Coordinates of C-alpha atoms in Angstrom, one line a residue:
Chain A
X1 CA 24.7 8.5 29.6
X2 CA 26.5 12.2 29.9
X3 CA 29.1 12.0 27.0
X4 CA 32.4 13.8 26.9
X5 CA 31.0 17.4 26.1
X6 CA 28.0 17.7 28.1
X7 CA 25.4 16.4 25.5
X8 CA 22.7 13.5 26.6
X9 CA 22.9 10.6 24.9
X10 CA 19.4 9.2 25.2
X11 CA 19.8 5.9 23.9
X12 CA 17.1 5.6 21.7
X13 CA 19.8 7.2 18.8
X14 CA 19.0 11.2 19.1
X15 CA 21.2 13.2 21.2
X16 CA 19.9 16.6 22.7
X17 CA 23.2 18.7 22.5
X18 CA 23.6 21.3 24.8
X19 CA 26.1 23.4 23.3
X20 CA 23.1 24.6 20.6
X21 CA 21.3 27.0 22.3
X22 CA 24.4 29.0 24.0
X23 CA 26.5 29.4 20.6
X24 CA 23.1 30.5 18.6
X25 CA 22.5 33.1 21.2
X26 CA 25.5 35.5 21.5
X27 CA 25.3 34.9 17.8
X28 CA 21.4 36.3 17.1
X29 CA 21.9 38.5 19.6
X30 CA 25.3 39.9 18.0
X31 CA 23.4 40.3 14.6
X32 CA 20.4 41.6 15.8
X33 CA 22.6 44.6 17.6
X34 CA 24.5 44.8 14.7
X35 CA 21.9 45.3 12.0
X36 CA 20.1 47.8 14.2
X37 CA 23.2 50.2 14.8
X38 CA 24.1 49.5 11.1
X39 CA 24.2 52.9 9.2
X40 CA 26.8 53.8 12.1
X41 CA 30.1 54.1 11.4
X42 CA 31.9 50.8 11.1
X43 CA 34.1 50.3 14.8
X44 CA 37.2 47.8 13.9
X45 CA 37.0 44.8 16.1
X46 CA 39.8 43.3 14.8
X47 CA 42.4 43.9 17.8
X48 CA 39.8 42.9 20.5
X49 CA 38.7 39.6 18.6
X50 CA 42.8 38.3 18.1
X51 CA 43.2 38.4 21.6
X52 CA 40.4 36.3 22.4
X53 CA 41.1 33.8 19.0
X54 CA 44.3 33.7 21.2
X55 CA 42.2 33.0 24.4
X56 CA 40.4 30.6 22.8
X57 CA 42.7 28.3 20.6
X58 CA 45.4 28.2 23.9
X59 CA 42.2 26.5 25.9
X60 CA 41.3 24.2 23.3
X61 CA 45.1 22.9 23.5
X62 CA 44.6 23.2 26.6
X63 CA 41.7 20.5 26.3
X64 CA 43.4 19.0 23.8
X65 CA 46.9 18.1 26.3
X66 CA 44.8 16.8 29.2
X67 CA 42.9 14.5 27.3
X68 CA 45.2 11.3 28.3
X69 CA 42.8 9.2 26.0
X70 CA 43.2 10.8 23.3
X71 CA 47.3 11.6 23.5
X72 CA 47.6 7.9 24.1
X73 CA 45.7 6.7 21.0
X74 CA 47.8 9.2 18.4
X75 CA 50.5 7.4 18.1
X76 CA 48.7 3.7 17.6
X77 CA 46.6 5.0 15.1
X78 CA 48.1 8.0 13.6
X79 CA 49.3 6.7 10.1
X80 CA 45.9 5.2 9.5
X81 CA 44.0 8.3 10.7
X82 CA 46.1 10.3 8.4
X83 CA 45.6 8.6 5.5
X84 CA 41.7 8.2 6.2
X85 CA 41.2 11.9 7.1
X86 CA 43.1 13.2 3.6
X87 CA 40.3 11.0 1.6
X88 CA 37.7 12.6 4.1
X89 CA 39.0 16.2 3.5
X90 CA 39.7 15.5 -0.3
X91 CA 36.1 14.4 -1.5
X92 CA 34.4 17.0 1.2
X93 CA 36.0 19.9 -0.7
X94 CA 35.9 18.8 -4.2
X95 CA 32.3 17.7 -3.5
X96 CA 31.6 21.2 -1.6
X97 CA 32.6 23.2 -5.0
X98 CA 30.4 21.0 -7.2
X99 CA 27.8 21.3 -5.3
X100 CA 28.3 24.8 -5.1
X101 CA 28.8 25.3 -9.0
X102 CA 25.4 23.2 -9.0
X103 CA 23.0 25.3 -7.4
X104 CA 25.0 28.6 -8.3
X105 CA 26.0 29.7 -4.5
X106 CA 28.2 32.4 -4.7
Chain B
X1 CA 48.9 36.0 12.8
X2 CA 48.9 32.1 12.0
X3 CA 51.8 31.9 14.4
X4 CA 49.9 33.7 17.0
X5 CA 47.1 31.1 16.8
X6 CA 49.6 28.0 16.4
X7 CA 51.5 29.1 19.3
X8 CA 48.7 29.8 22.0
X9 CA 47.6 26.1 20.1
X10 CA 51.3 24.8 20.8
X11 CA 51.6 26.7 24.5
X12 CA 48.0 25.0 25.6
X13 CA 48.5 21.9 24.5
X14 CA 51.8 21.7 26.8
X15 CA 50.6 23.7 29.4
X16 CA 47.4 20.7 29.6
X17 CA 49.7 18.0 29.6
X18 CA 51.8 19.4 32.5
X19 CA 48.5 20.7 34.2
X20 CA 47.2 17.1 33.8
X21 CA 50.5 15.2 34.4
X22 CA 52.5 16.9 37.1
X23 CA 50.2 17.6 40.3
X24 CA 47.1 18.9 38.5
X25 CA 46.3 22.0 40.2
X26 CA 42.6 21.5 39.7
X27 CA 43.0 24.4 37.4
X28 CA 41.9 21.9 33.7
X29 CA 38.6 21.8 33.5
X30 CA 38.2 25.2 34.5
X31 CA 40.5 26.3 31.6
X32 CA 39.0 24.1 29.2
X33 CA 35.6 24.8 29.7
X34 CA 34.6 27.5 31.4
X35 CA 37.4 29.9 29.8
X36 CA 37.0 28.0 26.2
X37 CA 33.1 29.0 26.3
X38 CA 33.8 32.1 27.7
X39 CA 36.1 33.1 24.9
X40 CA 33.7 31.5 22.2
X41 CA 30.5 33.5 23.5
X42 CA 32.2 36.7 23.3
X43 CA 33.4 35.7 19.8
X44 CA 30.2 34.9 18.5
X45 CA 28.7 37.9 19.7
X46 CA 31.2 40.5 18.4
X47 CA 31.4 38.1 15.3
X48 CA 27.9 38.4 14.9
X49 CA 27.9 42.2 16.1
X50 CA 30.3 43.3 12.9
X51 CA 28.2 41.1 10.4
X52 CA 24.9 42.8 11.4
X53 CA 26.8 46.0 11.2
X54 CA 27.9 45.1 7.0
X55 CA 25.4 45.2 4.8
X56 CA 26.8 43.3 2.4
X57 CA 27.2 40.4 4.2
X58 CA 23.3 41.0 5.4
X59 CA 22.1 41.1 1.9
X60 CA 24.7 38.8 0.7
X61 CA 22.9 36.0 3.3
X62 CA 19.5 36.9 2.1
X63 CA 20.3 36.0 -1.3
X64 CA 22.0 33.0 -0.2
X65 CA 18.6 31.8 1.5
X66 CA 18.5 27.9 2.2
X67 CA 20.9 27.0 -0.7
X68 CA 23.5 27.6 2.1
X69 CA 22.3 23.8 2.9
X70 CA 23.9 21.9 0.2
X71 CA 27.6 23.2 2.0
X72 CA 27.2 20.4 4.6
X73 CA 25.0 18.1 2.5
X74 CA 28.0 18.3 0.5
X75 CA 30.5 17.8 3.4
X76 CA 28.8 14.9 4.8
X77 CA 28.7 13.1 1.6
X78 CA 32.4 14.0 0.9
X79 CA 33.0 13.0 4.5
X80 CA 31.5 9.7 4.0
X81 CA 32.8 8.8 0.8
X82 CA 35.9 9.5 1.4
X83 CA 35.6 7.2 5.0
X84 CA 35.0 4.3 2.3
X85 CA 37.5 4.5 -0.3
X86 CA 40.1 5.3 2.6
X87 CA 39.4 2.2 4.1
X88 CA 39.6 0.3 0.7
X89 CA 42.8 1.5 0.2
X90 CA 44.3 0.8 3.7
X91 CA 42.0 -2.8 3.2
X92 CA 40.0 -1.9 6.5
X93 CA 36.6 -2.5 7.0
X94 CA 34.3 -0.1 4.9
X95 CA 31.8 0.5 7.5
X96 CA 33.4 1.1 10.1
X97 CA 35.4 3.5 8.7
X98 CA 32.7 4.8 7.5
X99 CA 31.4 5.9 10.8
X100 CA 35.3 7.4 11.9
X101 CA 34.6 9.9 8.9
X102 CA 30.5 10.5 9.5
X103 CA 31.7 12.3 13.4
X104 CA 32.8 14.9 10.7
X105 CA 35.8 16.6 13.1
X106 CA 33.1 16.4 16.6
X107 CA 36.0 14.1 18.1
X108 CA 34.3 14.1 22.0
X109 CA 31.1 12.3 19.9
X110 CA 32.7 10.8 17.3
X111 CA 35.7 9.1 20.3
X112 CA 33.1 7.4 22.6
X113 CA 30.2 6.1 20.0
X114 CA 32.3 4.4 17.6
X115 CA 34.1 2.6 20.2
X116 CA 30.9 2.1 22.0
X117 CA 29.3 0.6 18.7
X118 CA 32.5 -1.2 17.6
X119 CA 35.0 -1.3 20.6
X120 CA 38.0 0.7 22.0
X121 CA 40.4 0.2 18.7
X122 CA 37.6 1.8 16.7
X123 CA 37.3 4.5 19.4
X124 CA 40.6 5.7 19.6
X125 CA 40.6 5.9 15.6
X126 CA 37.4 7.8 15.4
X127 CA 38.9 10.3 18.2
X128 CA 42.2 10.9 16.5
X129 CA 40.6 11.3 12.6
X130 CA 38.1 13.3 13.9
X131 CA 40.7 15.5 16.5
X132 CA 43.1 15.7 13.6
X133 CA 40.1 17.2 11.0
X134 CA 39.8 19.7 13.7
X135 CA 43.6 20.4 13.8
X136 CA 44.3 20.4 10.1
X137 CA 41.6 23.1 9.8
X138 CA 43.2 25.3 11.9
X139 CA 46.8 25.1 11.1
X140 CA 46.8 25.3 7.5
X141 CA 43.8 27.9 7.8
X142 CA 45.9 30.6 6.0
X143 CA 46.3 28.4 2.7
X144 CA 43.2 26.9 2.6
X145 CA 41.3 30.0 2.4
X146 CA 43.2 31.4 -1.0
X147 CA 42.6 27.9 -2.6
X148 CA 38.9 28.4 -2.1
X149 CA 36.5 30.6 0.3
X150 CA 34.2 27.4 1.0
X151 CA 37.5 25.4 1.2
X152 CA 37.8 26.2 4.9
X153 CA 34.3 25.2 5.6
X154 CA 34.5 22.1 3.7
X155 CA 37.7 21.2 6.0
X156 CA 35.8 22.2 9.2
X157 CA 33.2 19.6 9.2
X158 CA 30.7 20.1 12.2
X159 CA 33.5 22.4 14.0
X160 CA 32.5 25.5 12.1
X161 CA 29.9 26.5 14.6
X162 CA 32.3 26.2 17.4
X163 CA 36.5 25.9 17.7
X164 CA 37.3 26.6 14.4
X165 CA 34.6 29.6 13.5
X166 CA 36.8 32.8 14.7
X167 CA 39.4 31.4 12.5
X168 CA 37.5 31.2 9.3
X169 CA 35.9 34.4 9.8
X170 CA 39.1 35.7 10.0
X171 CA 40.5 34.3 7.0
X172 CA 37.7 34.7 4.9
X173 CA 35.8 37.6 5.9
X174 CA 32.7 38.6 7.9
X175 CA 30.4 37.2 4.9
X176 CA 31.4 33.4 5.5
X177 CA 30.1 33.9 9.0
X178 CA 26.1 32.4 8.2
X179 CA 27.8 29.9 6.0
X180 CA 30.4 28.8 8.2
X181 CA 28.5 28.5 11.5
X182 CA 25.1 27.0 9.7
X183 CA 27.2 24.7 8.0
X184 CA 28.5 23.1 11.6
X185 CA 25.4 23.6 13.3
X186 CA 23.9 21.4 10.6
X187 CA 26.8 18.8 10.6
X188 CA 26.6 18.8 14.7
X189 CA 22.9 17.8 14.5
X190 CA 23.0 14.9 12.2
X191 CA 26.6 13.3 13.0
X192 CA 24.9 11.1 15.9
X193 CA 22.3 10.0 13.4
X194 CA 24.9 9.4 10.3
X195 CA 26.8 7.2 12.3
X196 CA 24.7 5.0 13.3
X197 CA 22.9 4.9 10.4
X198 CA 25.8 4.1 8.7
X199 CA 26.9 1.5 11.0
X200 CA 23.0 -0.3 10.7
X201 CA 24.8 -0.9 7.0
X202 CA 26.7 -3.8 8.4

């Protein structure tokens, strides 16, 4: 079974997800360029990398407005998703700082 | 910039409803996808391109080293935990609410398996929890990243490698980039097997 965002659900319970390898690769290969040009002077990307945030968020709303299913659901399960997804949020970040005070991350 | 990034949210989302409910021009799913990874590939790379290019951040992540883990050890757990005394509260089942909370924001996973494991009701509420996780994250981005830099990251869940990444690394600077996108690559691997482990509790 192909699920919703390309990855195969194989049915035995493990999923091979596709969208692994093309995120980790830009990324690496980013670094890697990066780190070898590093004792150049620093170029600002800042300008170039809001317009494609802008790119980017508009066609995940874009996504996000097709999506009939999931438009339709909102409003039958809204209140209760609120309420579960503050408790989710709450104990993730309190638990992320204690954890983080724990082993010393800084 | 918050109102840039809510607007073009805003602008898409009613620009794929009309798409989708008057006369689709065919023009979605090449919007959604190929554009959306387009944009997020070049992100990543020129993300990655001015972390590599810091040294600070470079050294910063070597001294980090696998202690980076506990960030979504620790968001899973939260994640979890807070899926079981949200349903106690509301009086819903604990296990299957359980599972909402353990898609950790990855709504197109989280959507389909829960309602495949516990039916269409459960479905829609693992899509919307997780799709408004997603949502929250980015909207109140500018707040959450002066209460605490791993705040952010926390909120994210498993959509720190991907939709919400650019935003954080915006917010909270190039050195939150490893942390961020490890933290959601982690998340993304083990929400599959989370859920149903935690739905083999019942």
């Amino acid at each position: 079974m192909i699920l919703a965002d390309g990855s195969v659900w194989a049915g035995v319970g493990f999923v091979i997800d596709l969208r692994m390898l093309y995120l980790v690769v830009p990324l690496v290969v980013g670094i890697s360029l990066g780190y070898l040009f590093r004792d150049r002077r620093k170029v600002d990307l800042g300008k170039v990398s809001l317009g494609v945030i802008v790119v980017l968020i508009f066609s995940l709303g874009f996504g996000i407005g097709s999506n009939g299913e999931l438009l339709r659901s909102l409003p039958e399960v809204g209140l209760d998703a609120v309420v579960i997804l503050v408790f989710a949020l709450g104990f993730s970040v309190v638990l992320v700082w204690a954890a983080r005070k724990l082993v010393r991350l800084e | 910039m918050i109102k840039y990034i809510v607007s073009a949210l805003v602008l898409g989302i009613g620009a794929g409803y009309l798409n989708s409910n008057w006369g689709s021009i065919g023009a979605g799913f090449w919007v959604s996808d190929y554009v959306f990874n387009g944009a997020l590939i070049v992100l990543l790379f020129v993300m990655g391109l001015v972390f590599g290019l810091d040294k600070e951040s470079v050294s910063k992540m070597r001294r980090m080293g696998l202690k980076i883990l506990v960030i979504p050890i620790a968001v899973a757990l939260g994640s979890i935990l807070g899926g079981t005394v949200s349903a106690l509260v509301l009086g819903l089942d604990v296990v299957k609410t359980m599972t909402v909370t353990a898609g950790y924001g990855w709504y197109t996973l989280a959507g389909p398996l829960v309602g495949q494991l516990f039916g269409a009701q459960w479905g829609a509420l693992g899509f919307v929890v997780n799709f408004l996780r997603e949502l929250f994250t980015i909207v109140t981005i500018s707040l959450t990243a002066r209460i605490d830099k791993y705040a952010p990251i926390a909120l994210g869940g498993a959509t720190t490698m991907d939709t919400t990444l650019p935003v954080i690394v915006r917010y909270c600077g190039s050195d939150s980039l490893i942390a961020a996108f490890s933290s959601g690559f982690t998340l993304s691997i083990i929400a599959p097997f989370t859920i149903i482990a935690v739905a083999a509790l019942r």
